[in-house]
Every structure is written in C-alpha cells, then in structure tokens.
Amino acid sequence: MKKIQKQIATFAILAGLLLGVKNGYIALWKGEDPQPFRVFPVRVDSLPVADQLQLQKGIHIDSMEELLRLAEDYL
C-alpha cells in the first residue's frame, strides 16, 4: 500500500486531478486528458457501495492531503 501511495505522490500534480473508474478499476486523471494517467489494480466492486457511487461520479482532488487520504481509503 505505501508503494502505491508514494507512486501517487510522485506522479501527482494537484491541479486538475480526478479519481474515478475506468473499466471497473480505480483510476486517476490529470487535467483534461480523456485517458487516465494511472489505473490502479483495485476493482471498484470490492469497495462498499457508497464508495463505489462516489468514484463513479468522480472525486475532484484539491490537496495533497486529500489525495493521500483517498489513497489510504481506497488503495
């Protein structure tokens, strides 16, 4: 888990990050790019229903703290 969190922090430029779902897996988008820059090996259907719904709507990330908290929650 810590390895993934480090990778997120390394790749993350906080302006315009969105956590969501791509082909059933948690994914992270940057800016306006239609393709995620990272897809994580975590199936969304393995999470509680409330978390699944949030991810399907998309979660905008506004700070490094929020990004790390979400990584801990979902990854």
PDB file of N, CA and C in Angstrom:
ATOM      1  N   MET A   1       0.828  -1.191   0.000  1.00  0.00           N
ATOM      2  CA  MET A   1       0.000   0.000   0.000  1.00  0.00           C
ATOM      3  C   MET A   1       0.872   1.253   0.000  1.00  0.00           C
ATOM      4  N   LYS A   2       1.902   1.314   0.802  1.00  0.00           N
ATOM      5  CA  LYS A   2       2.749   2.512   0.858  1.00  0.00           C
ATOM      6  C   LYS A   2       3.436   2.755  -0.478  1.00  0.00           C
ATOM      7  N   LYS A   3       3.774   1.692  -1.198  1.00  0.00           N
ATOM      8  CA  LYS A   3       4.403   1.845  -2.506  1.00  0.00           C
ATOM      9  C   LYS A   3       3.466   2.596  -3.459  1.00  0.00           C
ATOM     10  N   ILE A   4       2.200   2.216  -3.462  1.00  0.00           N
ATOM     11  CA  ILE A   4       1.225   2.883  -4.332  1.00  0.00           C
ATOM     12  C   ILE A   4       1.064   4.338  -3.924  1.00  0.00           C
ATOM     13  N   GLN A   5       1.010   4.605  -2.616  1.00  0.00           N
ATOM     14  CA  GLN A   5       0.876   5.986  -2.150  1.00  0.00           C
ATOM     15  C   GLN A   5       2.063   6.823  -2.595  1.00  0.00           C
ATOM     16  N   LYS A   6       3.270   6.273  -2.527  1.00  0.00           N
ATOM     17  CA  LYS A   6       4.455   7.005  -2.986  1.00  0.00           C
ATOM     18  C   LYS A   6       4.364   7.270  -4.482  1.00  0.00           C
ATOM     19  N   GLN A   7       3.912   6.285  -5.240  1.00  0.00           N
ATOM     20  CA  GLN A   7       3.787   6.467  -6.684  1.00  0.00           C
ATOM     21  C   GLN A   7       2.776   7.564  -6.999  1.00  0.00           C
ATOM     22  N   ILE A   8       1.672   7.586  -6.272  1.00  0.00           N
ATOM     23  CA  ILE A   8       0.670   8.631  -6.494  1.00  0.00           C
ATOM     24  C   ILE A   8       1.290   9.994  -6.232  1.00  0.00           C
ATOM     25  N   ALA A   9       1.958  10.130  -5.097  1.00  0.00           N
ATOM     26  CA  ALA A   9       2.565  11.407  -4.738  1.00  0.00           C
ATOM     27  C   ALA A   9       3.608  11.813  -5.765  1.00  0.00           C
ATOM     28  N   THR A  10       4.349  10.854  -6.284  1.00  0.00           N
ATOM     29  CA  THR A  10       5.379  11.149  -7.271  1.00  0.00           C
ATOM     30  C   THR A  10       4.768  11.649  -8.572  1.00  0.00           C
ATOM     31  N   PHE A  11       3.690  11.018  -9.020  1.00  0.00           N
ATOM     32  CA  PHE A  11       3.083  11.374 -10.302  1.00  0.00           C
ATOM     33  C   PHE A  11       2.142  12.573 -10.211  1.00  0.00           C
ATOM     34  N   ALA A  12       1.675  12.870  -9.020  1.00  0.00           N
ATOM     35  CA  ALA A  12       0.586  13.832  -8.867  1.00  0.00           C
ATOM     36  C   ALA A  12       1.039  15.274  -9.010  1.00  0.00           C
ATOM     37  N   ILE A  13       0.354  15.970  -9.877  1.00  0.00           N
ATOM     38  CA  ILE A  13       0.400  17.432  -9.931  1.00  0.00           C
ATOM     39  C   ILE A  13      -1.029  17.817  -9.592  1.00  0.00           C
ATOM     40  N   LEU A  14      -1.206  18.494  -8.478  1.00  0.00           N
ATOM     41  CA  LEU A  14      -2.539  18.597  -7.905  1.00  0.00           C
ATOM     42  C   LEU A  14      -3.561  19.353  -8.739  1.00  0.00           C
ATOM     43  N   ALA A  15      -3.154  20.227  -9.616  1.00  0.00           N
ATOM     44  CA  ALA A  15      -4.134  20.962 -10.413  1.00  0.00           C
ATOM     45  C   ALA A  15      -4.871  20.012 -11.335  1.00  0.00           C
ATOM     46  N   GLY A  16      -6.150  19.863 -11.120  1.00  0.00           N
ATOM     47  CA  GLY A  16      -6.981  19.099 -12.034  1.00  0.00           C
ATOM     48  C   GLY A  16      -6.905  17.598 -11.893  1.00  0.00           C
ATOM     49  N   LEU A  17      -6.775  17.053 -10.698  1.00  0.00           N
ATOM     50  CA  LEU A  17      -6.793  15.608 -10.518  1.00  0.00           C
ATOM     51  C   LEU A  17      -8.207  15.125 -10.243  1.00  0.00           C
ATOM     52  N   LEU A  18      -8.538  13.976 -10.805  1.00  0.00           N
ATOM     53  CA  LEU A  18      -9.847  13.371 -10.614  1.00  0.00           C
ATOM     54  C   LEU A  18      -9.659  11.883 -10.388  1.00  0.00           C
ATOM     55  N   LEU A  19     -10.261  11.361  -9.326  1.00  0.00           N
ATOM     56  CA  LEU A  19     -10.240   9.939  -9.038  1.00  0.00           C
ATOM     57  C   LEU A  19     -11.583   9.381  -9.459  1.00  0.00           C
ATOM     58  N   GLY A  20     -11.556   8.309 -10.237  1.00  0.00           N
ATOM     59  CA  GLY A  20     -12.797   7.743 -10.743  1.00  0.00           C
ATOM     60  C   GLY A  20     -12.632   6.291 -11.124  1.00  0.00           C
ATOM     61  N   VAL A  21     -13.419   5.846 -12.121  1.00  0.00           N
ATOM     62  CA  VAL A  21     -13.469   4.444 -12.512  1.00  0.00           C
ATOM     63  C   VAL A  21     -13.164   4.302 -14.004  1.00  0.00           C
ATOM     64  N   LYS A  22     -12.309   3.356 -14.323  1.00  0.00           N
ATOM     65  CA  LYS A  22     -12.005   3.018 -15.721  1.00  0.00           C
ATOM     66  C   LYS A  22     -12.031   1.499 -15.842  1.00  0.00           C
ATOM     67  N   ASN A  23     -12.965   0.972 -16.622  1.00  0.00           N
ATOM     68  CA  ASN A  23     -13.086  -0.471 -16.850  1.00  0.00           C
ATOM     69  C   ASN A  23     -13.168  -1.263 -15.554  1.00  0.00           C
ATOM     70  N   GLY A  24     -13.856  -0.709 -14.553  1.00  0.00           N
ATOM     71  CA  GLY A  24     -14.068  -1.403 -13.303  1.00  0.00           C
ATOM     72  C   GLY A  24     -12.973  -1.236 -12.266  1.00  0.00           C
ATOM     73  N   TYR A  25     -11.933  -0.467 -12.598  1.00  0.00           N
ATOM     74  CA  TYR A  25     -10.815  -0.252 -11.684  1.00  0.00           C
ATOM     75  C   TYR A  25     -10.711   1.222 -11.301  1.00  0.00           C
ATOM     76  N   ILE A  26     -10.135   1.491 -10.132  1.00  0.00           N
ATOM     77  CA  ILE A  26      -9.910   2.865  -9.701  1.00  0.00           C
ATOM     78  C   ILE A  26      -8.844   3.480 -10.595  1.00  0.00           C
ATOM     79  N   ALA A  27      -9.102   4.702 -11.049  1.00  0.00           N
ATOM     80  CA  ALA A  27      -8.177   5.377 -11.962  1.00  0.00           C
ATOM     81  C   ALA A  27      -8.030   6.840 -11.558  1.00  0.00           C
ATOM     82  N   LEU A  28      -6.913   7.431 -11.987  1.00  0.00           N
ATOM     83  CA  LEU A  28      -6.611   8.828 -11.684  1.00  0.00           C
ATOM     84  C   LEU A  28      -6.355   9.575 -12.987  1.00  0.00           C
ATOM     85  N   TRP A  29      -7.103  10.666 -13.181  1.00  0.00           N
ATOM     86  CA  TRP A  29      -6.946  11.513 -14.359  1.00  0.00           C
ATOM     87  C   TRP A  29      -6.266  12.809 -13.963  1.00  0.00           C
ATOM     88  N   LYS A  30      -5.558  13.381 -14.923  1.00  0.00           N
ATOM     89  CA  LYS A  30      -4.885  14.662 -14.703  1.00  0.00           C
ATOM     90  C   LYS A  30      -5.310  15.617 -15.801  1.00  0.00           C
ATOM     91  N   GLY A  31      -5.780  16.781 -15.394  1.00  0.00           N
ATOM     92  CA  GLY A  31      -6.159  17.799 -16.366  1.00  0.00           C
ATOM     93  C   GLY A  31      -7.326  17.361 -17.224  1.00  0.00           C
ATOM     94  N   GLU A  32      -7.289  17.730 -18.482  1.00  0.00           N
ATOM     95  CA  GLU A  32      -8.381  17.454 -19.416  1.00  0.00           C
ATOM     96  C   GLU A  32      -8.170  16.179 -20.230  1.00  0.00           C
ATOM     97  N   ASP A  33      -7.115  15.440 -19.956  1.00  0.00           N
ATOM     98  CA  ASP A  33      -6.813  14.220 -20.707  1.00  0.00           C
ATOM     99  C   ASP A  33      -7.942  13.207 -20.546  1.00  0.00           C
ATOM    100  N   PRO A  34      -8.498  12.696 -21.645  1.00  0.00           N
ATOM    101  CA  PRO A  34      -9.603  11.733 -21.536  1.00  0.00           C
ATOM    102  C   PRO A  34      -9.144  10.357 -21.043  1.00  0.00           C
ATOM    103  N   GLN A  35      -7.865  10.075 -21.121  1.00  0.00           N
ATOM    104  CA  GLN A  35      -7.332   8.801 -20.639  1.00  0.00           C
ATOM    105  C   GLN A  35      -6.688   8.996 -19.266  1.00  0.00           C
ATOM    106  N   PRO A  36      -6.937   8.076 -18.333  1.00  0.00           N
ATOM    107  CA  PRO A  36      -6.297   8.212 -17.023  1.00  0.00           C
ATOM    108  C   PRO A  36      -4.788   8.054 -17.152  1.00  0.00           C
ATOM    109  N   PHE A  37      -4.047   8.747 -16.279  1.00  0.00           N
ATOM    110  CA  PHE A  37      -2.603   8.578 -16.325  1.00  0.00           C
ATOM    111  C   PHE A  37      -2.174   7.455 -15.393  1.00  0.00           C
ATOM    112  N   ARG A  38      -3.119   6.948 -14.586  1.00  0.00           N
ATOM    113  CA  ARG A  38      -2.812   5.800 -13.730  1.00  0.00           C
ATOM    114  C   ARG A  38      -4.090   5.013 -13.467  1.00  0.00           C
ATOM    115  N   VAL A  39      -4.050   3.696 -13.694  1.00  0.00           N
ATOM    116  CA  VAL A  39      -5.146   2.801 -13.331  1.00  0.00           C
ATOM    117  C   VAL A  39      -4.582   1.861 -12.271  1.00  0.00           C
ATOM    118  N   PHE A  40      -5.272   1.786 -11.133  1.00  0.00           N
ATOM    119  CA  PHE A  40      -4.787   1.004 -10.003  1.00  0.00           C
ATOM    120  C   PHE A  40      -5.365  -0.405 -10.023  1.00  0.00           C
ATOM    121  N   PRO A  41      -4.645  -1.372  -9.497  1.00  0.00           N
ATOM    122  CA  PRO A  41      -5.117  -2.762  -9.508  1.00  0.00           C
ATOM    123  C   PRO A  41      -6.145  -3.045  -8.404  1.00  0.00           C
ATOM    124  N   VAL A  42      -7.120  -2.135  -8.273  1.00  0.00           N
ATOM    125  CA  VAL A  42      -8.164  -2.277  -7.257  1.00  0.00           C
ATOM    126  C   VAL A  42      -9.507  -2.209  -7.964  1.00  0.00           C
ATOM    127  N   ARG A  43     -10.262  -3.298  -7.892  1.00  0.00           N
ATOM    128  CA  ARG A  43     -11.591  -3.313  -8.504  1.00  0.00           C
ATOM    129  C   ARG A  43     -12.552  -2.485  -7.660  1.00  0.00           C
ATOM    130  N   VAL A  44     -13.314  -1.653  -8.322  1.00  0.00           N
ATOM    131  CA  VAL A  44     -14.272  -0.792  -7.634  1.00  0.00           C
ATOM    132  C   VAL A  44     -15.332  -1.630  -6.931  1.00  0.00           C
ATOM    133  N   ASP A  45     -15.732  -2.750  -7.528  1.00  0.00           N
ATOM    134  CA  ASP A  45     -16.783  -3.572  -6.909  1.00  0.00           C
ATOM    135  C   ASP A  45     -16.325  -4.269  -5.628  1.00  0.00           C
ATOM    136  N   SER A  46     -15.047  -4.128  -5.264  1.00  0.00           N
ATOM    137  CA  SER A  46     -14.568  -4.681  -3.993  1.00  0.00           C
ATOM    138  C   SER A  46     -14.765  -3.695  -2.840  1.00  0.00           C
ATOM    139  N   LEU A  47     -15.214  -2.486  -3.164  1.00  0.00           N
ATOM    140  CA  LEU A  47     -15.407  -1.433  -2.160  1.00  0.00           C
ATOM    141  C   LEU A  47     -16.869  -1.379  -1.721  1.00  0.00           C
ATOM    142  N   PRO A  48     -17.130  -0.745  -0.573  1.00  0.00           N
ATOM    143  CA  PRO A  48     -18.531  -0.539  -0.154  1.00  0.00           C
ATOM    144  C   PRO A  48     -19.305   0.253  -1.221  1.00  0.00           C
ATOM    145  N   VAL A  49     -20.602   0.022  -1.282  1.00  0.00           N
ATOM    146  CA  VAL A  49     -21.458   0.642  -2.304  1.00  0.00           C
ATOM    147  C   VAL A  49     -21.347   2.163  -2.297  1.00  0.00           C
ATOM    148  N   ALA A  50     -21.324   2.787  -1.122  1.00  0.00           N
ATOM    149  CA  ALA A  50     -21.233   4.251  -1.053  1.00  0.00           C
ATOM    150  C   ALA A  50     -19.951   4.747  -1.718  1.00  0.00           C
ATOM    151  N   ASP A  51     -18.838   4.053  -1.498  1.00  0.00           N
ATOM    152  CA  ASP A  51     -17.573   4.430  -2.127  1.00  0.00           C
ATOM    153  C   ASP A  51     -17.625   4.214  -3.636  1.00  0.00           C
ATOM    154  N   GLN A  52     -18.261   3.134  -4.058  1.00  0.00           N
ATOM    155  CA  GLN A  52     -18.405   2.869  -5.488  1.00  0.00           C
ATOM    156  C   GLN A  52     -19.150   4.009  -6.177  1.00  0.00           C
ATOM    157  N   LEU A  53     -20.226   4.463  -5.546  1.00  0.00           N
ATOM    158  CA  LEU A  53     -21.021   5.541  -6.133  1.00  0.00           C
ATOM    159  C   LEU A  53     -20.220   6.834  -6.222  1.00  0.00           C
ATOM    160  N   GLN A  54     -19.444   7.154  -5.179  1.00  0.00           N
ATOM    161  CA  GLN A  54     -18.612   8.364  -5.209  1.00  0.00           C
ATOM    162  C   GLN A  54     -17.602   8.287  -6.349  1.00  0.00           C
ATOM    163  N   LEU A  55     -16.952   7.152  -6.487  1.00  0.00           N
ATOM    164  CA  LEU A  55     -15.943   7.009  -7.536  1.00  0.00           C
ATOM    165  C   LEU A  55     -16.570   7.065  -8.922  1.00  0.00           C
ATOM    166  N   GLN A  56     -17.762   6.500  -9.079  1.00  0.00           N
ATOM    167  CA  GLN A  56     -18.429   6.549 -10.379  1.00  0.00           C
ATOM    168  C   GLN A  56     -18.785   7.982 -10.761  1.00  0.00           C
ATOM    169  N   LYS A  57     -19.098   8.817  -9.786  1.00  0.00           N
ATOM    170  CA  LYS A  57     -19.374  10.232 -10.049  1.00  0.00           C
ATOM    171  C   LYS A  57     -18.087  10.998 -10.320  1.00  0.00           C
ATOM    172  N   GLY A  58     -16.995  10.534  -9.721  1.00  0.00           N
ATOM    173  CA  GLY A  58     -15.711  11.211  -9.829  1.00  0.00           C
ATOM    174  C   GLY A  58     -15.450  12.060  -8.599  1.00  0.00           C
ATOM    175  N   ILE A  59     -14.243  11.979  -8.090  1.00  0.00           N
ATOM    176  CA  ILE A  59     -13.860  12.735  -6.905  1.00  0.00           C
ATOM    177  C   ILE A  59     -12.759  13.710  -7.305  1.00  0.00           C
ATOM    178  N   HIS A  60     -13.064  15.006  -7.257  1.00  0.00           N
ATOM    179  CA  HIS A  60     -12.063  16.035  -7.564  1.00  0.00           C
ATOM    180  C   HIS A  60     -11.134  16.176  -6.372  1.00  0.00           C
ATOM    181  N   ILE A  61      -9.852  16.241  -6.637  1.00  0.00           N
ATOM    182  CA  ILE A  61      -8.849  16.290  -5.576  1.00  0.00           C
ATOM    183  C   ILE A  61      -8.259  17.692  -5.537  1.00  0.00           C
ATOM    184  N   ASP A  62      -8.316  18.301  -4.337  1.00  0.00           N
ATOM    185  CA  ASP A  62      -7.897  19.685  -4.179  1.00  0.00           C
ATOM    186  C   ASP A  62      -6.591  19.872  -3.414  1.00  0.00           C
ATOM    187  N   SER A  63      -6.091  18.809  -2.775  1.00  0.00           N
ATOM    188  CA  SER A  63      -4.873  18.966  -1.979  1.00  0.00           C
ATOM    189  C   SER A  63      -4.124  17.643  -1.892  1.00  0.00           C
ATOM    190  N   MET A  64      -2.858  17.724  -1.550  1.00  0.00           N
ATOM    191  CA  MET A  64      -2.047  16.530  -1.369  1.00  0.00           C
ATOM    192  C   MET A  64      -2.597  15.695  -0.213  1.00  0.00           C
ATOM    193  N   GLU A  65      -3.064  16.348   0.843  1.00  0.00           N
ATOM    194  CA  GLU A  65      -3.628  15.638   1.983  1.00  0.00           C
ATOM    195  C   GLU A  65      -4.840  14.819   1.564  1.00  0.00           C
ATOM    196  N   GLU A  66      -5.697  15.420   0.744  1.00  0.00           N
ATOM    197  CA  GLU A  66      -6.883  14.703   0.267  1.00  0.00           C
ATOM    198  C   GLU A  66      -6.485  13.519  -0.604  1.00  0.00           C
ATOM    199  N   LEU A  67      -5.515  13.711  -1.462  1.00  0.00           N
ATOM    200  CA  LEU A  67      -5.035  12.633  -2.316  1.00  0.00           C
ATOM    201  C   LEU A  67      -4.504  11.473  -1.478  1.00  0.00           C
ATOM    202  N   LEU A  68      -3.717  11.758  -0.478  1.00  0.00           N
ATOM    203  CA  LEU A  68      -3.158  10.705   0.370  1.00  0.00           C
ATOM    204  C   LEU A  68      -4.244  10.018   1.199  1.00  0.00           C
ATOM    205  N   ARG A  69      -5.226  10.790   1.668  1.00  0.00           N
ATOM    206  CA  ARG A  69      -6.331  10.195   2.425  1.00  0.00           C
ATOM    207  C   ARG A  69      -7.130   9.233   1.555  1.00  0.00           C
ATOM    208  N   LEU A  70      -7.423   9.640   0.332  1.00  0.00           N
ATOM    209  CA  LEU A  70      -8.156   8.790  -0.586  1.00  0.00           C
ATOM    210  C   LEU A  70      -7.358   7.534  -0.930  1.00  0.00           C
ATOM    211  N   ALA A  71      -6.058   7.693  -1.099  1.00  0.00           N
ATOM    212  CA  ALA A  71      -5.202   6.536  -1.377  1.00  0.00           C
ATOM    213  C   ALA A  71      -5.281   5.535  -0.226  1.00  0.00           C
ATOM    214  N   GLU A  72      -5.260   6.039   1.000  1.00  0.00           N
ATOM    215  CA  GLU A  72      -5.369   5.159   2.161  1.00  0.00           C
ATOM    216  C   GLU A  72      -6.744   4.481   2.213  1.00  0.00           C
ATOM    217  N   ASP A  73      -7.784   5.216   1.873  1.00  0.00           N
ATOM    218  CA  ASP A  73      -9.143   4.670   1.928  1.00  0.00           C
ATOM    219  C   ASP A  73      -9.380   3.607   0.862  1.00  0.00           C
ATOM    220  N   TYR A  74      -8.924   3.859  -0.346  1.00  0.00           N
ATOM    221  CA  TYR A  74      -9.288   3.002  -1.478  1.00  0.00           C
ATOM    222  C   TYR A  74      -8.200   2.027  -1.918  1.00  0.00           C
ATOM    223  N   LEU A  75      -6.950   2.348  -1.651  1.00  0.00           N
ATOM    224  CA  LEU A  75      -5.880   1.503  -2.165  1.00  0.00           C
ATOM    225  C   LEU A  75      -5.227   0.777  -1.021  1.00  0.00           C
TER     226      LEU A  75
END
